[in-house]
Amino acid sequence: MTVTALGGHPDHDPTLVALTVEEAARRLSIGRTTMYALIRDGEIETIPIGRARRVPAEAVIEYARARMRKNITPIAA
């Protein structure tokens, strides 16, 4: 696995709007099985395109944002 000059993964195409489950999992640095569990549990949205099911790239970003909000705890005064 190599890294591009800009520091990204060579397989990462920022212009993709819909990702395969494997591509979405790679963007979150998790395994396929975990990604399928998140999809099954309704944590990450998918859309049908023809006979395939894809993960909107924005759904991956939204999932990460939601996780960040959950991990923010208020500081006691």
mmCIF file of C-alpha atoms in Angstrom, residues 16-75:
data_model
loop_
_atom_site.group_PDB
_atom_site.id
_atom_site.type_symbol
_atom_site.label_atom_id
_atom_site.label_comp_id
_atom_site.label_asym_id
_atom_site.label_seq_id
_atom_site.Cartn_x
_atom_site.Cartn_y
_atom_site.Cartn_z
ATOM 1 C CA LEU A 16 -16.918 9.647 -5.915
ATOM 2 C CA VAL A 17 -20.459 10.340 -4.778
ATOM 3 C CA ALA A 18 -21.449 6.726 -4.052
ATOM 4 C CA LEU A 19 -19.068 4.159 -2.603
ATOM 5 C CA THR A 20 -18.993 0.398 -2.407
ATOM 6 C CA VAL A 21 -19.152 -1.036 1.094
ATOM 7 C CA GLU A 22 -15.431 -1.785 0.895
ATOM 8 C CA GLU A 23 -14.583 1.784 -0.178
ATOM 9 C CA ALA A 24 -16.721 3.235 2.614
ATOM 10 C CA ALA A 25 -15.106 0.907 5.158
ATOM 11 C CA ARG A 26 -11.647 1.913 3.957
ATOM 12 C CA ARG A 27 -12.498 5.605 4.413
ATOM 13 C CA LEU A 28 -13.434 4.909 8.039
ATOM 14 C CA SER A 29 -10.485 2.541 8.569
ATOM 15 C CA ILE A 30 -12.788 -0.281 9.620
ATOM 16 C CA GLY A 31 -13.398 -3.762 8.263
ATOM 17 C CA ARG A 32 -16.122 -4.896 5.879
ATOM 18 C CA THR A 33 -17.932 -6.828 8.585
ATOM 19 C CA THR A 34 -18.101 -3.767 10.831
ATOM 20 C CA MET A 35 -19.350 -1.645 7.924
ATOM 21 C CA TYR A 36 -22.085 -4.177 7.143
ATOM 22 C CA ALA A 37 -23.094 -4.121 10.824
ATOM 23 C CA LEU A 38 -23.336 -0.314 10.780
ATOM 24 C CA ILE A 39 -25.498 -0.521 7.652
ATOM 25 C CA ARG A 40 -27.685 -3.262 9.144
ATOM 26 C CA ASP A 41 -28.174 -1.245 12.343
ATOM 27 C CA GLY A 42 -29.149 1.876 10.382
ATOM 28 C CA GLU A 43 -26.066 3.820 11.465
ATOM 29 C CA ILE A 44 -24.975 4.411 7.856
ATOM 30 C CA GLU A 45 -27.382 5.045 4.993
ATOM 31 C CA THR A 46 -27.218 3.183 1.691
ATOM 32 C CA ILE A 47 -28.952 3.728 -1.636
ATOM 33 C CA PRO A 48 -29.874 1.291 -4.401
ATOM 34 C CA ILE A 49 -28.322 1.967 -7.789
ATOM 35 C CA GLY A 50 -29.558 -0.601 -10.271
ATOM 36 C CA ARG A 51 -28.982 -3.995 -8.662
ATOM 37 C CA ALA A 52 -26.167 -2.662 -6.493
ATOM 38 C CA ARG A 53 -26.328 -0.969 -3.118
ATOM 39 C CA ARG A 54 -23.973 1.946 -2.490
ATOM 40 C CA VAL A 55 -23.006 4.122 0.460
ATOM 41 C CA PRO A 56 -23.274 7.846 -0.269
ATOM 42 C CA ALA A 57 -19.914 9.486 0.448
ATOM 43 C CA GLU A 58 -21.777 12.101 2.491
ATOM 44 C CA ALA A 59 -23.236 9.323 4.698
ATOM 45 C CA VAL A 60 -19.702 8.335 5.709
ATOM 46 C CA ILE A 61 -18.897 11.936 6.612
ATOM 47 C CA GLU A 62 -22.163 12.338 8.529
ATOM 48 C CA TYR A 63 -21.494 9.135 10.492
ATOM 49 C CA ALA A 64 -18.051 10.417 11.480
ATOM 50 C CA ARG A 65 -19.507 13.798 12.509
ATOM 51 C CA ALA A 66 -22.194 12.112 14.605
ATOM 52 C CA ARG A 67 -19.553 9.995 16.354
ATOM 53 C CA MET A 68 -17.510 13.109 17.081
ATOM 54 C CA ARG A 69 -20.552 14.846 18.618
ATOM 55 C CA LYS A 70 -21.228 11.803 20.818
ATOM 56 C CA ASN A 71 -17.664 11.835 22.126
ATOM 57 C CA ILE A 72 -17.727 15.506 23.146
ATOM 58 C CA THR A 73 -18.377 15.808 26.871
ATOM 59 C CA PRO A 74 -19.026 19.121 28.593
ATOM 60 C CA ILE A 75 -16.361 20.329 30.982
#
